[in-house]
CSV table of C-alpha atoms in Angstrom, one decimal:
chain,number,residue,atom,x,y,z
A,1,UNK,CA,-9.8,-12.7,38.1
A,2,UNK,CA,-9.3,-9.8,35.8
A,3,UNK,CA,-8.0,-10.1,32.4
A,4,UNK,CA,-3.9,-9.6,32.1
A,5,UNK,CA,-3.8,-6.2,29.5
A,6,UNK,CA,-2.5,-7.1,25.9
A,7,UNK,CA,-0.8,-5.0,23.4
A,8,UNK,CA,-2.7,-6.6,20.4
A,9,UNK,CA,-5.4,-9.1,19.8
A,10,UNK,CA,-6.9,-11.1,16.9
A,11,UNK,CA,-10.6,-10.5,17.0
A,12,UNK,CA,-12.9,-13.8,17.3
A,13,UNK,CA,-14.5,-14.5,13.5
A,14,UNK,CA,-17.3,-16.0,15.8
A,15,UNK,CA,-18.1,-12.4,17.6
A,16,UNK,CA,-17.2,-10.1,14.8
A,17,UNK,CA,-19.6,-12.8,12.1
A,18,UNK,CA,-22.6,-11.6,14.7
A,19,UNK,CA,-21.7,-7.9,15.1
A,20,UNK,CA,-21.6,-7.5,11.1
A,21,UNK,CA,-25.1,-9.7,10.4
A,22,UNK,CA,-26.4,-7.5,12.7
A,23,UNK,CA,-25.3,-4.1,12.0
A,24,UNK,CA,-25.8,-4.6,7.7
A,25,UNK,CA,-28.4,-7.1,8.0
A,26,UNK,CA,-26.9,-9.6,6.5
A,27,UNK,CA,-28.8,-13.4,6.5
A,28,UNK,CA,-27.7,-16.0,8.7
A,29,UNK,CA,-25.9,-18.1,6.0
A,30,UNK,CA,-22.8,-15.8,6.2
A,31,UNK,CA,-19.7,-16.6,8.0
A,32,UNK,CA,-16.6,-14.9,8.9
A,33,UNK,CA,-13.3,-16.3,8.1
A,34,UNK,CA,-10.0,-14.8,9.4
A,35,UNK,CA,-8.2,-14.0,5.7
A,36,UNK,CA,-4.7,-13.1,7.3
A,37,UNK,CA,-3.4,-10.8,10.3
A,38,UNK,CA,-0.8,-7.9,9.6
A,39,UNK,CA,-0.8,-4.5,9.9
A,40,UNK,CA,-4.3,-4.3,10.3
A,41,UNK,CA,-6.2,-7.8,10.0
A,42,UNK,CA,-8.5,-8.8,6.9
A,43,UNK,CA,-11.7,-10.9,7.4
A,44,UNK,CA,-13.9,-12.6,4.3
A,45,UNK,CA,-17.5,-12.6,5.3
A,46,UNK,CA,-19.4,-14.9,2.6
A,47,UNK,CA,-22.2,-17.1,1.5
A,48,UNK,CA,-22.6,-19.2,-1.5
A,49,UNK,CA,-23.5,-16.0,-3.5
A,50,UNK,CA,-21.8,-13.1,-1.7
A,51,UNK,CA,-18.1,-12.2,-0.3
A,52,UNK,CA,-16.8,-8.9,1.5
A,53,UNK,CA,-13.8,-7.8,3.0
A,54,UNK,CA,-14.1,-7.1,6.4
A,55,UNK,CA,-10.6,-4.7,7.8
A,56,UNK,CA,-10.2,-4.3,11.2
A,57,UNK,CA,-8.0,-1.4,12.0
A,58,UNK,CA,-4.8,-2.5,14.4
A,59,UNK,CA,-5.2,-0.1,17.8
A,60,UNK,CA,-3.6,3.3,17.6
A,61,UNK,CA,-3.1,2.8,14.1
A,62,UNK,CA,-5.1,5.3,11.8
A,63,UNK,CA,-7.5,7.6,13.9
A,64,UNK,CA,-11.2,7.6,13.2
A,65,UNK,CA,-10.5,11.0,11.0
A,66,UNK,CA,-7.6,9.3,9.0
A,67,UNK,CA,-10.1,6.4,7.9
A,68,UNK,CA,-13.2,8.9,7.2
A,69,UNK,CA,-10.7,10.9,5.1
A,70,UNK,CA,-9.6,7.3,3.0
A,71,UNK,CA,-13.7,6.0,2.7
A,72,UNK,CA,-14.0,9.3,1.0
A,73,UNK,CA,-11.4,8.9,-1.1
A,74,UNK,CA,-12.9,5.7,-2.0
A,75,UNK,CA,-16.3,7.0,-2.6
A,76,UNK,CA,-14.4,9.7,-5.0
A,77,UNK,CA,-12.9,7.1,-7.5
A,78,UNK,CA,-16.0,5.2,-7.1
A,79,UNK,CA,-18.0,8.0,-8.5
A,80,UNK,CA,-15.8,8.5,-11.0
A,81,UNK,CA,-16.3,4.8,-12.1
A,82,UNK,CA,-12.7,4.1,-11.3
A,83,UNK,CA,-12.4,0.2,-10.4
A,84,UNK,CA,-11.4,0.1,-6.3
A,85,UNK,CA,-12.9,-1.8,-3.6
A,86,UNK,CA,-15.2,0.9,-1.7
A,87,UNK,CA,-16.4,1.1,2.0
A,88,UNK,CA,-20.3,-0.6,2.4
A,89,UNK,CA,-22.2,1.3,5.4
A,90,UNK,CA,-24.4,-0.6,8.0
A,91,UNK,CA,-28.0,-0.3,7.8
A,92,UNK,CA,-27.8,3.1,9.9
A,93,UNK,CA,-25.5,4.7,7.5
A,94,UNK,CA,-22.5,4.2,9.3
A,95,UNK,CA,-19.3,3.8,7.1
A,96,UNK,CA,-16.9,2.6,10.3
A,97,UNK,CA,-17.7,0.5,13.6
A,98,UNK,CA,-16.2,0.6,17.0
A,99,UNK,CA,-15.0,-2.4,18.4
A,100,UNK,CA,-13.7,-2.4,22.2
A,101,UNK,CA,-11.3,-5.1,22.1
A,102,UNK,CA,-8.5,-6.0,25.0
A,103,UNK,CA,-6.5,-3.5,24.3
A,104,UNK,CA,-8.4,-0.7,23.6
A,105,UNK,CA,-11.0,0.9,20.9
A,106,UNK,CA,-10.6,-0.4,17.3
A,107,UNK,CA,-12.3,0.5,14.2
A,108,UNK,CA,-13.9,-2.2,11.4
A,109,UNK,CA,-15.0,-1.0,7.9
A,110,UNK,CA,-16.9,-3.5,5.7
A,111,UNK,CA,-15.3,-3.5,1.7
A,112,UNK,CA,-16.8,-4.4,-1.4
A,113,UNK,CA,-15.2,-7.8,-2.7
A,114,UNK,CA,-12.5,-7.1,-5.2
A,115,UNK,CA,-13.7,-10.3,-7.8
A,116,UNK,CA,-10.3,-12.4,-9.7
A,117,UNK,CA,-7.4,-13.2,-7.7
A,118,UNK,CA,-3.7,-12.0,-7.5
A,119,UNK,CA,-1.4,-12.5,-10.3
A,120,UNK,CA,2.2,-12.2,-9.5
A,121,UNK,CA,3.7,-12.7,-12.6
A,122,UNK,CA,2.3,-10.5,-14.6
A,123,UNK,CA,1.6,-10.4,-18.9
A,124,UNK,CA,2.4,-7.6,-20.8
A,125,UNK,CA,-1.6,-6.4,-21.3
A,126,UNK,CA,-1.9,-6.7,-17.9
A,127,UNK,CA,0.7,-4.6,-17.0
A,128,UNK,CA,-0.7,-1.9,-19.4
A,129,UNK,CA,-4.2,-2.1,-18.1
A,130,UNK,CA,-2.6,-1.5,-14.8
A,131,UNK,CA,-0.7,1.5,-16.1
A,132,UNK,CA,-4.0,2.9,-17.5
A,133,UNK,CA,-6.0,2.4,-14.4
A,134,UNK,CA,-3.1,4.6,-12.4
A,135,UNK,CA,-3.3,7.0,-14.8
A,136,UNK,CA,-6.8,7.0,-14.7
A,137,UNK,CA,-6.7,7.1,-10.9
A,138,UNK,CA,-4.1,10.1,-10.7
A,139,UNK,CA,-6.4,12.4,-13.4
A,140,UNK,CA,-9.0,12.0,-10.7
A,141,UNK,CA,-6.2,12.8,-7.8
A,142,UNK,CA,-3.7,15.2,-9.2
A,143,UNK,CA,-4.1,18.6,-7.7
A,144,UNK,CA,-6.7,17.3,-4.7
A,145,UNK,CA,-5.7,16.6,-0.9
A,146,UNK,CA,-7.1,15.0,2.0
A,147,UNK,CA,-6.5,15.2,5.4
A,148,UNK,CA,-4.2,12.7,6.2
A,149,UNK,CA,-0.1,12.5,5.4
A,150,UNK,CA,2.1,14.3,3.3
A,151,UNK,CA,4.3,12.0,1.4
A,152,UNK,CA,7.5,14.1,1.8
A,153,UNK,CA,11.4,13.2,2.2
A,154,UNK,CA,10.9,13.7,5.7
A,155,UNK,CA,8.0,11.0,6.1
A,156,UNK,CA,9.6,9.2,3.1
A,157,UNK,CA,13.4,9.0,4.8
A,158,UNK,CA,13.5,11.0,7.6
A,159,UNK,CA,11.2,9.5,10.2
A,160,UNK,CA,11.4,5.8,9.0
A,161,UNK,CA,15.4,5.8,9.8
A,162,UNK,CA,14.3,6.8,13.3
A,163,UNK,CA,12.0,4.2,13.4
A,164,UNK,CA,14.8,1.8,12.3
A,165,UNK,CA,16.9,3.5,14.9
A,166,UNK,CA,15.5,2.2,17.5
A,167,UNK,CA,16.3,-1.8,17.0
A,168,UNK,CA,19.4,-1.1,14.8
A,169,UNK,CA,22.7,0.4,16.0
A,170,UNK,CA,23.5,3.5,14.2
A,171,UNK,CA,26.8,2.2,13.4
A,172,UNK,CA,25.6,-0.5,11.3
A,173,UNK,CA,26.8,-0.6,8.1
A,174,UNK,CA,23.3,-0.8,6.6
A,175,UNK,CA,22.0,1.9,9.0
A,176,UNK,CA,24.7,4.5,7.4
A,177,UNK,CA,23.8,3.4,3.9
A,178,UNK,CA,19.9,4.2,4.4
A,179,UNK,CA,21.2,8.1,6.1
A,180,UNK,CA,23.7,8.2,3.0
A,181,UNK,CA,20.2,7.0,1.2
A,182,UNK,CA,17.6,9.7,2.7
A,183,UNK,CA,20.1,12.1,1.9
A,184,UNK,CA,20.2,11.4,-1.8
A,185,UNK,CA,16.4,11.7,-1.6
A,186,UNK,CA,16.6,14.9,-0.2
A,187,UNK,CA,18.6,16.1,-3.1
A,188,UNK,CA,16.8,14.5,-5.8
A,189,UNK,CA,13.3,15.9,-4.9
A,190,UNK,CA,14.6,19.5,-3.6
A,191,UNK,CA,12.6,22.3,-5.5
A,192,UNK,CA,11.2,19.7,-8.2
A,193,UNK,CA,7.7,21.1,-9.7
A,194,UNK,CA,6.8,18.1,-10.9
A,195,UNK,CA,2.3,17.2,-10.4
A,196,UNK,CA,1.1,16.4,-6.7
A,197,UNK,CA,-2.3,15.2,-5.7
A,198,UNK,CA,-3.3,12.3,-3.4
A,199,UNK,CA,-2.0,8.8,-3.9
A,200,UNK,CA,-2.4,5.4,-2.9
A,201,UNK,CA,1.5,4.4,-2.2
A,202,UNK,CA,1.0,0.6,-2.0
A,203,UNK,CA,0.2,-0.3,-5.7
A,204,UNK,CA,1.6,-3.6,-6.2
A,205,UNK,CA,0.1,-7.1,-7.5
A,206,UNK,CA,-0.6,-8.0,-3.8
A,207,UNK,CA,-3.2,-5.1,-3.1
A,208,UNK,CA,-5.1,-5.7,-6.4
A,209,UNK,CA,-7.5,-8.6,-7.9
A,210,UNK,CA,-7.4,-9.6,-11.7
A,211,UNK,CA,-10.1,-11.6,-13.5
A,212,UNK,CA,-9.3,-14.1,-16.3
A,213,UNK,CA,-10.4,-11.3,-19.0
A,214,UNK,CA,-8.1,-8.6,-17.2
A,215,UNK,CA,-10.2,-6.2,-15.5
A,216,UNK,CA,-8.4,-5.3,-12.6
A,217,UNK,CA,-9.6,-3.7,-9.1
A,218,UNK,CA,-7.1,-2.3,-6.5
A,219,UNK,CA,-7.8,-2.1,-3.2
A,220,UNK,CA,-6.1,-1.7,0.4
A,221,UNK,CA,-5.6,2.7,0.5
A,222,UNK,CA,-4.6,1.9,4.3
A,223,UNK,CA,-1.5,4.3,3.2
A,224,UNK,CA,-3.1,6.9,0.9
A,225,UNK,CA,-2.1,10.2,1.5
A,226,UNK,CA,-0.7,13.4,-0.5
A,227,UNK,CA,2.2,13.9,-2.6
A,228,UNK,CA,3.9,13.1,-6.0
A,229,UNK,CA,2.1,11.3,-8.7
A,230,UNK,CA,5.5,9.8,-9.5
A,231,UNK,CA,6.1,8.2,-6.1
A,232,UNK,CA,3.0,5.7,-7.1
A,233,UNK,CA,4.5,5.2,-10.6
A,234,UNK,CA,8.4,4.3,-9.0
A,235,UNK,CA,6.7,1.9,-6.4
A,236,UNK,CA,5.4,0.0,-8.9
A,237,UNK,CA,8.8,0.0,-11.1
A,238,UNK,CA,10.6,-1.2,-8.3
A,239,UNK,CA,8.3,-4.1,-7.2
A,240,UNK,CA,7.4,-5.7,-10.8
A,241,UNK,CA,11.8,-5.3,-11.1
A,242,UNK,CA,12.1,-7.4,-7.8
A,243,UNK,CA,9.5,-10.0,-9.0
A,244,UNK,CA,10.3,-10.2,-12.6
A,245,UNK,CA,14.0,-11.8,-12.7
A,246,UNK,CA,14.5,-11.8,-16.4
A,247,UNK,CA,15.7,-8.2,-16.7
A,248,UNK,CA,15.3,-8.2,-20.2
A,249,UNK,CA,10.9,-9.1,-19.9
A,250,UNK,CA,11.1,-6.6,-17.0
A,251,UNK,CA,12.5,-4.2,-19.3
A,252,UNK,CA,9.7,-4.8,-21.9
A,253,UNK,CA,6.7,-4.8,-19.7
A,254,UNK,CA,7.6,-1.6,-17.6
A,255,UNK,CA,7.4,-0.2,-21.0
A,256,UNK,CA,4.0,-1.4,-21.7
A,257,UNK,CA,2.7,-0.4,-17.8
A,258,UNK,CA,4.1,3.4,-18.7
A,259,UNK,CA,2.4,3.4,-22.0
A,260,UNK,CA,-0.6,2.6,-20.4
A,261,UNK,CA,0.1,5.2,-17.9
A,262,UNK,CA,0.7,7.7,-20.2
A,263,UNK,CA,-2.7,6.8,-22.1
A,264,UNK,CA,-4.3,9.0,-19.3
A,265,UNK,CA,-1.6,11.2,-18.2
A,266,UNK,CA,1.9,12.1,-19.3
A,267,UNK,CA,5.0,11.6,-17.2
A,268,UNK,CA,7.2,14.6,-17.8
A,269,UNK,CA,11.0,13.8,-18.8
A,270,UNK,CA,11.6,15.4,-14.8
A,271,UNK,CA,9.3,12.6,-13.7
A,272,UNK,CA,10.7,9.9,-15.4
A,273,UNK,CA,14.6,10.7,-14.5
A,274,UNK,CA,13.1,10.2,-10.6
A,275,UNK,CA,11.3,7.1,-10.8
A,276,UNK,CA,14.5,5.5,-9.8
A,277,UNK,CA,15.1,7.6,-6.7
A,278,UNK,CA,11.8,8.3,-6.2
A,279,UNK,CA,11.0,4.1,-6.1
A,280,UNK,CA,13.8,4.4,-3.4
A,281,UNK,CA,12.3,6.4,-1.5
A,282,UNK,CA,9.0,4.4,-1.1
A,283,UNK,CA,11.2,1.8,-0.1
A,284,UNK,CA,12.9,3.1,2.9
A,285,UNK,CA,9.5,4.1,3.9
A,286,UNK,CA,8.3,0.7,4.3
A,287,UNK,CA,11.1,-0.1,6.3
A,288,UNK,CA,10.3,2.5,8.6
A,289,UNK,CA,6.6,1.1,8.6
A,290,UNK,CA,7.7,-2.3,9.6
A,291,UNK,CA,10.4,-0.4,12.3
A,292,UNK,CA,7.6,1.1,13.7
A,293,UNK,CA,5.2,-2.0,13.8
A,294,UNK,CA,7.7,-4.2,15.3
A,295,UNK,CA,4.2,-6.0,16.7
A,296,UNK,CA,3.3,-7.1,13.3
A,297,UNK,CA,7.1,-7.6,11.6
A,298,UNK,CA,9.2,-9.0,14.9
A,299,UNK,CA,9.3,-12.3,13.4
A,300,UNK,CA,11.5,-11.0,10.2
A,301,UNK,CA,13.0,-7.7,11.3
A,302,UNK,CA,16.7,-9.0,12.1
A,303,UNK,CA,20.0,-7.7,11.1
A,304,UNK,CA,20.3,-10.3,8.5
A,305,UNK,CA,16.5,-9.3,7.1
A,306,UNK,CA,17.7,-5.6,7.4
A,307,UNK,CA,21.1,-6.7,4.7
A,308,UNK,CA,18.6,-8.5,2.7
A,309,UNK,CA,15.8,-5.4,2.6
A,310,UNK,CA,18.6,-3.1,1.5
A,311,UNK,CA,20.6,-5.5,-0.9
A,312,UNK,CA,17.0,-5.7,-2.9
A,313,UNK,CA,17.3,-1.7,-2.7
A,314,UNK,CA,21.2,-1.8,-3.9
A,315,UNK,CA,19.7,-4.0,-6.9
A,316,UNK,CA,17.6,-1.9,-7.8
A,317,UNK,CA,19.7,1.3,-7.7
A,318,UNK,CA,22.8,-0.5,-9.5
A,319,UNK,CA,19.9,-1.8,-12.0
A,320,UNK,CA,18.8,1.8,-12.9
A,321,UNK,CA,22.1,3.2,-12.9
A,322,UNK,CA,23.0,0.3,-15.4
A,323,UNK,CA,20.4,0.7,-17.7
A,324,UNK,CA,18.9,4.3,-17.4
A,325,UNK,CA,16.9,4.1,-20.7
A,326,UNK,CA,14.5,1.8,-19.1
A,327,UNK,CA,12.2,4.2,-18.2
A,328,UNK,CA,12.1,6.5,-21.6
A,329,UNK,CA,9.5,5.8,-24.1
């Protein structure tokens, strides 16, 4: 009997435990735990001394090229003593293996452990250290590309409402609010000369690891790609604003993340009038990145989850509009 074709699989721990002993010659005291499935699906394979991160790629996802291009990324900031989790390769100097699984070729990377754990709410140190390691991050970026997306109002708006297009009627309410949305992007960002260089676009508490004395490592650059500075800056205004619900902390410690920010690398007045829109923007992506990977987000993405998503956007735009001194120094 032949086996019925699947669309996606989760890997045996088991199989891949064996496959990564092997390949980085690793002792047999290490074990492979499934960490959690998603958009591509995280492994931890530890020993009493020793933990990595083991990332297999979902198929069709990022091509072989688009992952070389965000290993060397990693190995940039590494060298530059920037604090990220980088790609370890196997003892034939391989950074990435292939894996034939169900439903086709997918790739696995072995990661450096990020050491601490993830700290939702966050203190007001904290949130400065992480505006200093951005900044730090960006002095290394600004100006340099790779060879993977371009972070512009078309793969910001554009695309992810056709994405969103295809399990929600155009005629919804919501869906005529994200086109009204894209098109206020469009606007906003038209002809601004504001600094570009390559960017993570997923900095938030959940890709990152902080110890007890605050040294912080970020991690997961699945997204990394080129395009404004700012667009890393607003995504992380507009998450801390939908975790912190006293406004008046939120207010306090955004001021402290941009200070520490602007310890490395200044915002211009231009950037800081579009971290609201800009944050926007980000958002609607992400959207569009669960649209597309109705595999991984079918559970939640409903019409009600779609009025929630964008009331959280509404909140924030009202928020901003409402108090637009946040941002200003």
């Amino acid at each position: 009997m032949t086996s019925f074709p699947v669309t996606a699989s989760t890997l045996s721990a088991t199989a891949l435990c064996k496959l990564v002993k092997e390949k980085y010659q690793l002792t047999e005291d290490f074990k492979c735990l499934l960490y959690r499935t998603g958009i591509n699906h995280t492994y931890f394979i530890k020993n009493k001394h020793n933990t990595y991160v083991l990332r297999i790629y979902c198929y069709n996802w990022r091509t072989k090229q688009e992952i070389l291009e965000e290993l060397k990324l990693l190995e940039l900031l590494k060298d530059n003593q920037h604090s990220v989790s980088y790609a370890l390769t196997d003892k034939n100097k391989n950074f990435i293996q292939q894996i034939q699984a169900p439903e086709g070729i997918r790739y696995a990377v072995l990661f450096t452990f990020a050491e601490g754990g993830k700290v939702r709410f966050l203190d007001h140190q904290t949130t400065f250290a992480i505006g200093a390691l951005m900044g730090e991050i960006h002095n290394t970026t600004v100006n340099k590309t790779i060879a993977r997306v371009n972070y512009t109002t078309e793969t910001l708006t554009t695309k992810p409402y056709s994405f969103t297009l295809k399990y929600f009627d155009a005629k919804l309410p919501e869906m005529e609010y994200i086109r009204e949305v894209g098109k206020k992007v469009e606007v906003a960002f038209k002809n601004k000369k504001i600094p570009e260089g390559i960017i993570h676009l997923d900095i938030w508490y959940d890709n990152m690891a902080i110890t007890d004395n605050r040294k912080i490592t970020i991690f997961d650059f699945d997204f990394c790609g080129n395009g404004y500075l700012v667009l890393d800056v607003a995504y992380f205004c507009a998450q801390l604003f939908h975790i912190e619900t006293d406004k008046e902390a939120y207010k306090l410690k955004i001021k402290e993340f941009l200070k520490g920010y602007q310890t490395n690398t200044k915002l211009s007045k231009t950037e800081i009038d579009l971290i609201p829109i800009a944050a926007t923007a980000v958002w609607l992506f992400y959207l569009g990145v669960q649209s597309q990977r109705f595999d991984w987000s079918n559970i939640f993405l409903t019409e009600n989850y779609l009025k929630m998503y964008l009331g959280r956007l509404k909140n924030w735009m009202n928020f901003c509009e409402e108090n637009p001194n946040t941002f200003t120094l």
